[in-house]
Amino acid sequence: MPHHRSTQADVAALAGVSQATVSIVLSGHTPKGVRISDATRNRVLEALRITGYSANPVAQRLAGGKNQLLGVFTYEKTFPRGGRDFYGAFLNGIEEAAEQLGVDMLLFTSARVVDGRRRLAGDGWQRLGIADGCLLLGQQEDREELQHLLDTNYPFVFIGKRETDKHLLPYVGADYVTATARQVDRLAALGHTRIAYAGVQSDDQSTRDRVDGYRDAMTAKGLAPRFLDLRDAARGTGEIVESGVTAVLLAPENDPDEIVDAFEARGLAVPRDVSVVLLGQPHLPPRRGRRWSGFSVPREEMGARALVLLSRIVHQDAEPTRRSPVRPSAALRLTDADYHQIIDCPDVEGDTVALAPSLTRPFERNPS
């Protein structure tokens, strides 16, 4: 039998007062010219205890004009399936920052997923209005939707570098360009001259940044860029052997353990014959416990800093409150650097990088 949810009318009837009196007691603020005796207030509080009534926090906040609610919208499904956990670290950072800022978070999940991507079109715009602002996460965003948010001045921050024609879109991203270039420098310092980039050539911003970092670093060293597609691991590793490549930069969509298995099937060992560097955490968790060399993406820091930025955008014209420690003075005067934050990706030493084979053995595999 369903349990009846108590209402303000139930509380008012039990206490023998009006619903307006119950509302005033719940708010904790007595309007000017209104007097509620201690006895009446105590009767209302006792009725609240007996009925177990709990106010609708969204309705209370909307009535007060300040929700203290911020949202998170993800273009792909949020929670991991098949071992994939793209969003977990971002959400950890968001939660930590939300606790410190004293705000509650809403996860928008009702938008239908079509071809692996959610869209805000339809009633999604109205749903966002529940929150004061929203964080956006996703590998494949809708550019028209982002422009609509900009045009309507809805407060939002994208987690991940994003660019628009007028560079107005606020984001907190990772510095994939510099981090990828450092991996080329690391391998070149170990004598590698045939360094390949293995990854799908897609149009998303993070892929473009990684490719730009790789190509620029190779060109600066007078080395020829080589691009491989390792979705078919056996075929791709065969191409590596035939071309004489001695080091591979793996984009995160690759399964590094599968690549190592394909190398070993050809009698090659990592890192003795081929050095392997990961350009960020792989989408699938490693199975062998190998310590991969490369760089990591500071996802928790990105999530936390994005929420702080969003809070500053939302509150930059508001007075500070006990629940919102960010003050609207100099701390809220946002600059271009605030709106477009890029965070360094720390290197991971690992054990999958070694000297080029030509420096440790008197032969070189099939030089091209």
mmCIF file of C-alpha atoms in Angstrom:
data_model
loop_
_atom_site.group_PDB
_atom_site.id
_atom_site.type_symbol
_atom_site.label_atom_id
_atom_site.label_comp_id
_atom_site.label_asym_id
_atom_site.label_seq_id
_atom_site.Cartn_x
_atom_site.Cartn_y
_atom_site.Cartn_z
ATOM 1 C CA MET A 1 0.000 0.000 0.000
ATOM 2 C CA PRO A 2 1.586 3.330 -1.030
ATOM 3 C CA HIS A 3 2.613 5.658 1.772
ATOM 4 C CA HIS A 4 0.859 9.039 1.775
ATOM 5 C CA ARG A 5 3.333 11.897 1.465
ATOM 6 C CA SER A 6 2.548 14.584 4.012
ATOM 7 C CA THR A 7 1.744 18.058 2.710
ATOM 8 C CA GLN A 8 1.822 21.535 4.206
ATOM 9 C CA ALA A 9 -1.970 21.288 4.499
ATOM 10 C CA ASP A 10 -1.551 18.199 6.724
ATOM 11 C CA VAL A 11 0.942 20.061 8.918
ATOM 12 C CA ALA A 12 -1.310 23.137 9.120
ATOM 13 C CA ALA A 13 -4.372 21.047 10.091
ATOM 14 C CA LEU A 14 -2.457 19.206 12.818
ATOM 15 C CA ALA A 15 -1.006 22.422 14.253
ATOM 16 C CA GLY A 16 -4.253 24.358 13.908
ATOM 17 C CA VAL A 17 -2.695 27.140 11.828
ATOM 18 C CA SER A 18 -2.792 28.348 8.236
ATOM 19 C CA GLN A 19 -0.541 27.005 5.498
ATOM 20 C CA ALA A 20 1.007 30.477 5.277
ATOM 21 C CA THR A 21 2.129 30.174 8.888
ATOM 22 C CA VAL A 22 3.688 26.760 8.161
ATOM 23 C CA SER A 23 5.501 28.247 5.158
ATOM 24 C CA ILE A 24 6.894 31.098 7.255
ATOM 25 C CA VAL A 25 8.152 28.731 9.959
ATOM 26 C CA LEU A 26 9.786 26.538 7.308
ATOM 27 C CA SER A 27 11.518 29.498 5.659
ATOM 28 C CA GLY A 28 12.973 30.753 8.941
ATOM 29 C CA HIS A 29 12.239 34.351 7.914
ATOM 30 C CA THR A 30 9.268 36.250 9.334
ATOM 31 C CA PRO A 31 8.014 39.005 6.990
ATOM 32 C CA LYS A 32 7.824 42.560 8.297
ATOM 33 C CA GLY A 33 4.559 43.194 10.146
ATOM 34 C CA VAL A 34 3.919 39.504 10.837
ATOM 35 C CA ARG A 35 4.236 38.043 14.349
ATOM 36 C CA ILE A 36 4.286 34.352 15.195
ATOM 37 C CA SER A 37 4.346 33.473 18.871
ATOM 38 C CA ASP A 38 6.764 30.936 20.280
ATOM 39 C CA ALA A 39 3.848 28.687 21.193
ATOM 40 C CA THR A 40 2.522 28.734 17.619
ATOM 41 C CA ARG A 41 5.993 28.117 16.207
ATOM 42 C CA ASN A 42 6.497 25.168 18.556
ATOM 43 C CA ARG A 43 3.137 23.665 17.511
ATOM 44 C CA VAL A 44 4.179 23.879 13.870
ATOM 45 C CA LEU A 45 7.584 22.312 14.585
ATOM 46 C CA GLU A 46 5.938 19.474 16.510
ATOM 47 C CA ALA A 47 3.476 18.905 13.658
ATOM 48 C CA LEU A 48 6.386 18.790 11.225
ATOM 49 C CA ARG A 49 8.065 16.149 13.384
ATOM 50 C CA ILE A 50 4.921 14.028 13.697
ATOM 51 C CA THR A 51 3.995 14.135 10.016
ATOM 52 C CA GLY A 52 7.571 13.741 8.808
ATOM 53 C CA TYR A 53 6.937 16.515 6.308
ATOM 54 C CA SER A 54 9.924 17.603 4.212
ATOM 55 C CA ALA A 55 9.763 20.661 2.001
ATOM 56 C CA ASN A 56 10.487 20.463 -1.692
ATOM 57 C CA PRO A 57 13.975 22.042 -1.860
ATOM 58 C CA VAL A 58 13.623 22.990 -5.530
ATOM 59 C CA ALA A 59 10.352 24.791 -4.890
ATOM 60 C CA GLN A 60 11.815 26.570 -1.862
ATOM 61 C CA ARG A 61 14.848 27.732 -3.789
ATOM 62 C CA LEU A 62 12.845 28.836 -6.813
ATOM 63 C CA ALA A 63 10.591 30.846 -4.524
ATOM 64 C CA GLY A 64 13.664 32.506 -3.030
ATOM 65 C CA GLY A 65 15.124 33.360 -6.435
ATOM 66 C CA LYS A 66 18.420 31.503 -5.778
ATOM 67 C CA ASN A 67 18.478 27.787 -6.466
ATOM 68 C CA GLN A 68 22.033 27.004 -5.311
ATOM 69 C CA LEU A 69 21.615 24.181 -7.848
ATOM 70 C CA LEU A 70 24.096 23.570 -10.653
ATOM 71 C CA GLY A 71 23.689 20.933 -13.316
ATOM 72 C CA VAL A 72 25.801 18.409 -15.205
ATOM 73 C CA PHE A 73 24.830 17.407 -18.739
ATOM 74 C CA THR A 74 26.740 14.666 -20.559
ATOM 75 C CA TYR A 75 26.435 14.111 -24.294
ATOM 76 C CA GLU A 76 27.161 10.408 -23.865
ATOM 77 C CA LYS A 77 25.844 7.968 -21.263
ATOM 78 C CA THR A 78 27.384 8.839 -17.915
ATOM 79 C CA PHE A 79 28.030 5.622 -16.059
ATOM 80 C CA PRO A 80 30.532 2.950 -17.171
ATOM 81 C CA ARG A 81 29.572 -0.001 -19.326
ATOM 82 C CA GLY A 82 31.878 -2.811 -20.313
ATOM 83 C CA GLY A 83 34.675 -1.408 -18.149
ATOM 84 C CA ARG A 84 34.614 2.034 -19.777
ATOM 85 C CA ASP A 85 34.639 4.857 -17.240
ATOM 86 C CA PHE A 86 35.221 8.149 -19.032
ATOM 87 C CA TYR A 87 33.327 10.405 -16.636
ATOM 88 C CA GLY A 88 34.075 8.980 -13.179
ATOM 89 C CA ALA A 89 37.089 11.142 -12.333
ATOM 90 C CA PHE A 90 35.397 14.292 -13.656
ATOM 91 C CA LEU A 91 32.379 13.630 -11.411
ATOM 92 C CA ASN A 92 34.652 13.059 -8.401
ATOM 93 C CA GLY A 93 36.216 16.474 -8.895
ATOM 94 C CA ILE A 94 32.815 18.106 -9.396
ATOM 95 C CA GLU A 95 31.460 16.540 -6.210
ATOM 96 C CA GLU A 96 34.461 17.674 -4.163
ATOM 97 C CA ALA A 97 34.128 21.262 -5.406
ATOM 98 C CA ALA A 98 30.339 21.223 -4.856
ATOM 99 C CA GLU A 99 30.858 20.306 -1.197
ATOM 100 C CA GLN A 100 33.302 23.165 -0.719
ATOM 101 C CA LEU A 101 31.052 25.682 -2.494
ATOM 102 C CA GLY A 102 27.903 24.538 -0.693
ATOM 103 C CA VAL A 103 25.883 23.844 -3.834
ATOM 104 C CA ASP A 104 23.852 20.833 -4.919
ATOM 105 C CA MET A 105 24.311 19.136 -8.260
ATOM 106 C CA LEU A 106 21.715 17.849 -10.717
ATOM 107 C CA LEU A 107 22.588 15.210 -13.319
ATOM 108 C CA PHE A 108 20.461 15.740 -16.436
ATOM 109 C CA THR A 109 19.748 12.303 -17.870
ATOM 110 C CA SER A 110 16.276 12.512 -19.437
ATOM 111 C CA ALA A 111 17.401 13.606 -22.913
ATOM 112 C CA ARG A 112 17.216 10.712 -25.344
ATOM 113 C CA VAL A 113 20.493 9.219 -26.585
ATOM 114 C CA VAL A 114 20.481 9.050 -30.390
ATOM 115 C CA ASP A 115 23.469 7.545 -32.204
ATOM 116 C CA GLY A 116 25.374 7.524 -28.906
ATOM 117 C CA ARG A 117 24.762 11.215 -28.147
ATOM 118 C CA ARG A 118 22.262 13.194 -26.087
ATOM 119 C CA ARG A 119 20.773 16.418 -27.341
ATOM 120 C CA LEU A 120 19.321 19.427 -25.571
ATOM 121 C CA ALA A 121 16.918 20.154 -28.438
ATOM 122 C CA GLY A 122 13.223 19.952 -27.540
ATOM 123 C CA ASP A 123 12.377 20.356 -23.871
ATOM 124 C CA GLY A 124 16.020 20.100 -22.820
ATOM 125 C CA TRP A 125 16.347 23.883 -22.733
ATOM 126 C CA GLN A 126 13.499 24.171 -20.223
ATOM 127 C CA ARG A 127 14.954 21.424 -18.053
ATOM 128 C CA LEU A 128 18.262 23.273 -17.802
ATOM 129 C CA GLY A 129 16.335 26.178 -16.322
ATOM 130 C CA ILE A 130 15.919 24.244 -13.063
ATOM 131 C CA ALA A 131 19.597 24.902 -12.388
ATOM 132 C CA ASP A 132 21.380 28.245 -12.122
ATOM 133 C CA GLY A 133 23.977 27.005 -14.604
ATOM 134 C CA CYS A 134 25.318 23.769 -16.064
ATOM 135 C CA LEU A 135 28.553 21.910 -16.729
ATOM 136 C CA LEU A 136 28.735 20.202 -20.118
ATOM 137 C CA LEU A 137 30.730 17.042 -20.724
ATOM 138 C CA GLY A 138 31.182 14.998 -23.851
ATOM 139 C CA GLN A 139 33.441 13.951 -26.660
ATOM 140 C CA GLN A 140 30.957 14.797 -29.411
ATOM 141 C CA GLU A 141 29.038 17.960 -28.596
ATOM 142 C CA ASP A 142 26.473 19.770 -30.728
ATOM 143 C CA ARG A 143 27.972 23.076 -31.883
ATOM 144 C CA GLU A 144 24.561 24.620 -32.613
ATOM 145 C CA GLU A 145 23.407 23.859 -29.078
ATOM 146 C CA LEU A 146 26.496 25.473 -27.607
ATOM 147 C CA GLN A 147 25.900 28.563 -29.719
ATOM 148 C CA HIS A 148 22.281 28.679 -28.544
ATOM 149 C CA LEU A 149 23.433 28.655 -24.917
ATOM 150 C CA LEU A 150 25.800 31.528 -25.688
ATOM 151 C CA ASP A 151 23.098 33.477 -27.497
ATOM 152 C CA THR A 152 20.654 33.116 -24.580
ATOM 153 C CA ASN A 153 23.301 33.973 -21.936
ATOM 154 C CA TYR A 154 22.667 30.743 -20.041
ATOM 155 C CA PRO A 155 25.605 30.182 -17.644
ATOM 156 C CA PHE A 156 27.593 27.084 -18.607
ATOM 157 C CA VAL A 157 31.138 25.752 -18.704
ATOM 158 C CA PHE A 158 32.388 22.984 -20.971
ATOM 159 C CA ILE A 159 34.789 20.482 -19.444
ATOM 160 C CA GLY A 160 37.274 20.097 -22.244
ATOM 161 C CA LYS A 161 38.701 22.704 -24.596
ATOM 162 C CA ARG A 162 36.130 23.982 -27.090
ATOM 163 C CA GLU A 163 36.413 26.772 -29.629
ATOM 164 C CA THR A 164 33.827 29.045 -31.248
ATOM 165 C CA ASP A 165 34.182 31.758 -33.855
ATOM 166 C CA LYS A 166 34.211 34.543 -31.273
ATOM 167 C CA HIS A 167 36.089 32.560 -28.593
ATOM 168 C CA LEU A 168 33.336 33.261 -26.065
ATOM 169 C CA LEU A 169 32.718 29.719 -24.924
ATOM 170 C CA PRO A 170 33.943 29.124 -21.336
ATOM 171 C CA TYR A 171 35.880 25.905 -20.782
ATOM 172 C CA VAL A 172 38.407 24.114 -18.613
ATOM 173 C CA GLY A 173 40.551 21.817 -20.728
ATOM 174 C CA ALA A 174 43.715 19.746 -20.735
ATOM 175 C CA ASP A 175 46.903 20.812 -22.518
ATOM 176 C CA TYR A 176 47.123 17.873 -24.915
ATOM 177 C CA VAL A 177 49.275 19.820 -27.378
ATOM 178 C CA THR A 178 52.168 20.384 -24.973
ATOM 179 C CA ALA A 179 51.854 16.986 -23.275
ATOM 180 C CA THR A 180 51.967 15.129 -26.600
ATOM 181 C CA ALA A 181 54.945 17.151 -27.799
ATOM 182 C CA ARG A 182 56.796 16.221 -24.586
ATOM 183 C CA GLN A 183 56.330 12.537 -25.390
ATOM 184 C CA VAL A 184 57.962 13.034 -28.780
ATOM 185 C CA ASP A 185 60.842 14.841 -27.057
ATOM 186 C CA ARG A 186 61.191 11.970 -24.576
ATOM 187 C CA LEU A 187 61.366 9.359 -27.320
ATOM 188 C CA ALA A 188 63.732 11.398 -29.505
ATOM 189 C CA ALA A 189 66.085 11.789 -26.532
ATOM 190 C CA LEU A 190 66.248 7.984 -26.386
ATOM 191 C CA GLY A 191 67.333 7.794 -30.031
ATOM 192 C CA HIS A 192 63.970 7.093 -31.675
ATOM 193 C CA THR A 193 63.560 8.661 -35.106
ATOM 194 C CA ARG A 194 60.653 6.576 -36.449
ATOM 195 C CA ILE A 195 57.868 7.591 -34.090
ATOM 196 C CA ALA A 196 54.274 6.912 -35.153
ATOM 197 C CA TYR A 197 50.949 8.286 -33.922
ATOM 198 C CA ALA A 198 48.317 5.561 -33.578
ATOM 199 C CA GLY A 199 44.753 6.783 -33.377
ATOM 200 C CA VAL A 200 41.566 7.521 -35.247
ATOM 201 C CA GLN A 201 41.741 10.820 -37.136
ATOM 202 C CA SER A 202 38.505 12.371 -35.861
ATOM 203 C CA ASP A 203 37.408 16.003 -35.676
ATOM 204 C CA ASP A 204 36.941 16.267 -31.905
ATOM 205 C CA GLN A 205 39.056 18.908 -30.174
ATOM 206 C CA SER A 206 41.137 16.574 -27.993
ATOM 207 C CA THR A 207 42.183 14.477 -31.001
ATOM 208 C CA ARG A 208 43.096 17.576 -33.008
ATOM 209 C CA ASP A 209 45.208 18.872 -30.116
ATOM 210 C CA ARG A 210 47.077 15.583 -29.747
ATOM 211 C CA VAL A 211 47.728 15.368 -33.481
ATOM 212 C CA ASP A 212 48.891 18.998 -33.596
ATOM 213 C CA GLY A 213 51.291 18.427 -30.698
ATOM 214 C CA TYR A 214 52.705 15.310 -32.366
ATOM 215 C CA ARG A 215 53.041 16.804 -35.843
ATOM 216 C CA ASP A 216 54.613 20.067 -34.612
ATOM 217 C CA ALA A 217 57.157 18.257 -32.416
ATOM 218 C CA MET A 218 58.134 15.822 -35.183
ATOM 219 C CA THR A 219 58.500 18.628 -37.712
ATOM 220 C CA ALA A 220 60.600 20.691 -35.301
ATOM 221 C CA LYS A 221 63.026 17.782 -35.012
ATOM 222 C CA GLY A 222 63.161 17.200 -38.760
ATOM 223 C CA LEU A 223 61.333 13.855 -38.418
ATOM 224 C CA ALA A 224 58.587 12.599 -40.704
ATOM 225 C CA PRO A 225 55.162 12.164 -39.012
ATOM 226 C CA ARG A 226 53.625 8.701 -39.447
ATOM 227 C CA PHE A 227 49.949 8.003 -38.740
ATOM 228 C CA LEU A 228 48.581 4.532 -38.055
ATOM 229 C CA ASP A 229 45.129 3.102 -37.380
ATOM 230 C CA LEU A 230 45.419 0.267 -34.855
ATOM 231 C CA ARG A 231 41.737 -0.601 -34.575
ATOM 232 C CA ASP A 232 42.765 -3.800 -36.345
ATOM 233 C CA ALA A 233 45.674 -4.566 -34.005
ATOM 234 C CA ALA A 234 47.154 -7.444 -36.016
ATOM 235 C CA ARG A 235 47.171 -5.499 -39.264
ATOM 236 C CA GLY A 236 48.397 -2.298 -37.614
ATOM 237 C CA THR A 237 51.321 -3.928 -35.846
ATOM 238 C CA GLY A 238 52.310 -5.546 -39.135
ATOM 239 C CA GLU A 239 52.508 -2.087 -40.667
ATOM 240 C CA ILE A 240 54.713 -0.983 -37.764
ATOM 241 C CA VAL A 241 57.125 -3.857 -38.380
ATOM 242 C CA GLU A 242 57.251 -3.228 -42.125
ATOM 243 C CA SER A 243 57.885 0.507 -41.736
ATOM 244 C CA GLY A 244 60.623 0.133 -39.117
ATOM 245 C CA VAL A 245 58.744 2.194 -36.521
ATOM 246 C CA THR A 246 60.398 1.854 -33.091
ATOM 247 C CA ALA A 247 58.069 3.972 -30.961
ATOM 248 C CA VAL A 248 54.296 4.464 -30.944
ATOM 249 C CA LEU A 249 52.125 7.152 -29.368
ATOM 250 C CA LEU A 250 48.789 5.521 -28.535
ATOM 251 C CA ALA A 251 45.635 7.642 -28.508
ATOM 252 C CA PRO A 252 43.272 6.673 -25.660
ATOM 253 C CA GLU A 253 40.690 4.934 -27.878
ATOM 254 C CA ASN A 254 43.209 2.107 -28.430
ATOM 255 C CA ASP A 255 43.337 -0.933 -26.149
ATOM 256 C CA PRO A 256 47.054 -0.986 -25.196
ATOM 257 C CA ASP A 257 46.968 -4.575 -23.926
ATOM 258 C CA GLU A 258 45.529 -5.732 -27.248
ATOM 259 C CA ILE A 259 48.323 -3.904 -29.065
ATOM 260 C CA VAL A 260 50.979 -5.576 -26.890
ATOM 261 C CA ASP A 261 49.392 -8.973 -27.556
ATOM 262 C CA ALA A 262 49.649 -8.288 -31.303
ATOM 263 C CA PHE A 263 53.310 -7.284 -30.945
ATOM 264 C CA GLU A 264 54.126 -10.415 -28.985
ATOM 265 C CA ALA A 265 52.396 -12.556 -31.603
ATOM 266 C CA ARG A 266 55.034 -11.223 -34.017
ATOM 267 C CA GLY A 267 57.879 -11.941 -31.625
ATOM 268 C CA LEU A 268 58.322 -8.307 -30.566
ATOM 269 C CA ALA A 269 58.578 -7.151 -26.960
ATOM 270 C CA VAL A 270 57.615 -3.830 -25.347
ATOM 271 C CA PRO A 271 59.791 -1.836 -24.756
ATOM 272 C CA ARG A 272 62.766 -3.821 -26.041
ATOM 273 C CA ASP A 273 61.669 -3.720 -29.683
ATOM 274 C CA VAL A 274 58.944 -1.081 -29.622
ATOM 275 C CA SER A 275 58.448 1.715 -27.097
ATOM 276 C CA VAL A 276 54.816 2.565 -26.366
ATOM 277 C CA VAL A 277 53.522 5.819 -24.873
ATOM 278 C CA LEU A 278 49.911 6.454 -23.836
ATOM 279 C CA LEU A 279 48.480 9.880 -24.625
ATOM 280 C CA GLY A 280 46.214 9.898 -21.578
ATOM 281 C CA GLN A 281 44.370 7.162 -19.745
ATOM 282 C CA PRO A 282 42.930 4.513 -22.094
ATOM 283 C CA HIS A 283 39.135 4.217 -22.325
ATOM 284 C CA LEU A 284 39.366 0.613 -21.133
ATOM 285 C CA PRO A 285 41.166 -0.265 -17.880
ATOM 286 C CA PRO A 286 44.482 -2.154 -18.329
ATOM 287 C CA ARG A 287 44.274 -5.889 -17.729
ATOM 288 C CA ARG A 288 47.903 -6.815 -17.040
ATOM 289 C CA GLY A 289 48.831 -4.235 -14.440
ATOM 290 C CA ARG A 290 51.566 -2.881 -16.686
ATOM 291 C CA ARG A 291 52.937 0.557 -15.797
ATOM 292 C CA TRP A 292 52.378 2.501 -19.008
ATOM 293 C CA SER A 293 54.587 5.455 -19.897
ATOM 294 C CA GLY A 294 53.000 8.636 -21.198
ATOM 295 C CA PHE A 295 50.877 11.306 -19.555
ATOM 296 C CA SER A 296 47.698 11.381 -17.497
ATOM 297 C CA VAL A 297 44.697 13.675 -17.919
ATOM 298 C CA PRO A 298 43.928 15.673 -14.729
ATOM 299 C CA ARG A 299 40.203 14.875 -14.870
ATOM 300 C CA GLU A 300 39.402 15.485 -11.201
ATOM 301 C CA GLU A 301 41.091 18.894 -11.280
ATOM 302 C CA MET A 302 39.299 19.746 -14.518
ATOM 303 C CA GLY A 303 35.921 18.877 -12.985
ATOM 304 C CA ALA A 304 36.595 20.849 -9.809
ATOM 305 C CA ARG A 305 37.928 23.936 -11.583
ATOM 306 C CA ALA A 306 35.062 23.893 -14.080
ATOM 307 C CA LEU A 307 32.525 23.942 -11.247
ATOM 308 C CA VAL A 308 34.345 26.799 -9.497
ATOM 309 C CA LEU A 309 34.344 28.752 -12.773
ATOM 310 C CA LEU A 310 30.642 28.068 -13.300
ATOM 311 C CA SER A 311 29.881 29.224 -9.759
ATOM 312 C CA ARG A 312 31.815 32.441 -10.388
ATOM 313 C CA ILE A 313 29.931 33.071 -13.619
ATOM 314 C CA VAL A 314 26.571 32.488 -11.918
ATOM 315 C CA HIS A 315 27.375 34.628 -8.873
ATOM 316 C CA GLN A 316 29.498 37.394 -10.331
ATOM 317 C CA ASP A 317 26.662 39.916 -9.831
ATOM 318 C CA ALA A 318 25.318 38.404 -6.595
ATOM 319 C CA GLU A 319 26.011 39.261 -2.979
ATOM 320 C CA PRO A 320 28.049 36.691 -1.035
ATOM 321 C CA THR A 321 26.120 34.389 1.297
ATOM 322 C CA ARG A 322 27.034 31.892 3.956
ATOM 323 C CA ARG A 323 26.435 29.051 1.456
ATOM 324 C CA SER A 324 28.356 30.720 -1.358
ATOM 325 C CA PRO A 325 31.878 31.682 -0.213
ATOM 326 C CA VAL A 326 32.875 33.176 -3.573
ATOM 327 C CA ARG A 327 32.797 36.963 -3.172
ATOM 328 C CA PRO A 328 31.631 39.237 -6.018
ATOM 329 C CA SER A 329 34.594 41.609 -5.735
ATOM 330 C CA ALA A 330 37.896 41.204 -7.534
ATOM 331 C CA ALA A 331 37.596 37.412 -7.265
ATOM 332 C CA LEU A 332 34.588 37.526 -9.589
ATOM 333 C CA ARG A 333 35.962 39.855 -12.226
ATOM 334 C CA LEU A 334 36.465 37.170 -14.806
ATOM 335 C CA THR A 335 39.179 37.583 -17.434
ATOM 336 C CA ASP A 336 39.796 35.762 -20.708
ATOM 337 C CA ALA A 337 42.220 33.510 -18.829
ATOM 338 C CA ASP A 338 39.457 32.590 -16.377
ATOM 339 C CA TYR A 339 37.029 31.707 -19.145
ATOM 340 C CA HIS A 340 39.579 29.607 -21.047
ATOM 341 C CA GLN A 341 41.591 27.501 -18.614
ATOM 342 C CA ILE A 342 44.106 24.928 -19.820
ATOM 343 C CA ILE A 343 45.631 22.510 -17.291
ATOM 344 C CA ASP A 344 48.932 20.687 -17.730
ATOM 345 C CA CYS A 345 48.889 16.897 -18.140
ATOM 346 C CA PRO A 346 51.560 15.379 -15.857
ATOM 347 C CA ASP A 347 53.990 12.842 -17.309
ATOM 348 C CA VAL A 348 53.882 9.212 -16.193
ATOM 349 C CA GLU A 349 57.249 7.465 -16.222
ATOM 350 C CA GLY A 350 56.059 3.858 -16.521
ATOM 351 C CA ASP A 351 58.132 1.012 -17.939
ATOM 352 C CA THR A 352 57.099 0.881 -21.619
ATOM 353 C CA VAL A 353 59.809 3.192 -23.001
ATOM 354 C CA ALA A 354 63.436 2.255 -23.694
ATOM 355 C CA LEU A 355 66.383 3.196 -25.886
ATOM 356 C CA ALA A 356 65.835 2.821 -29.610
ATOM 357 C CA PRO A 357 66.758 -0.723 -30.778
ATOM 358 C CA SER A 358 69.478 0.671 -33.046
ATOM 359 C CA LEU A 359 71.314 1.884 -29.917
ATOM 360 C CA THR A 360 71.144 -1.454 -28.120
ATOM 361 C CA ARG A 361 71.519 -3.888 -31.046
ATOM 362 C CA PRO A 362 73.675 -3.761 -34.191
ATOM 363 C CA PHE A 363 70.699 -4.032 -36.560
ATOM 364 C CA GLU A 364 67.544 -2.075 -37.296
ATOM 365 C CA ARG A 365 64.300 -3.614 -38.426
ATOM 366 C CA ASN A 366 63.423 -3.037 -42.064
ATOM 367 C CA PRO A 367 64.326 0.631 -42.289
ATOM 368 C CA SER A 368 62.204 2.578 -44.720
#
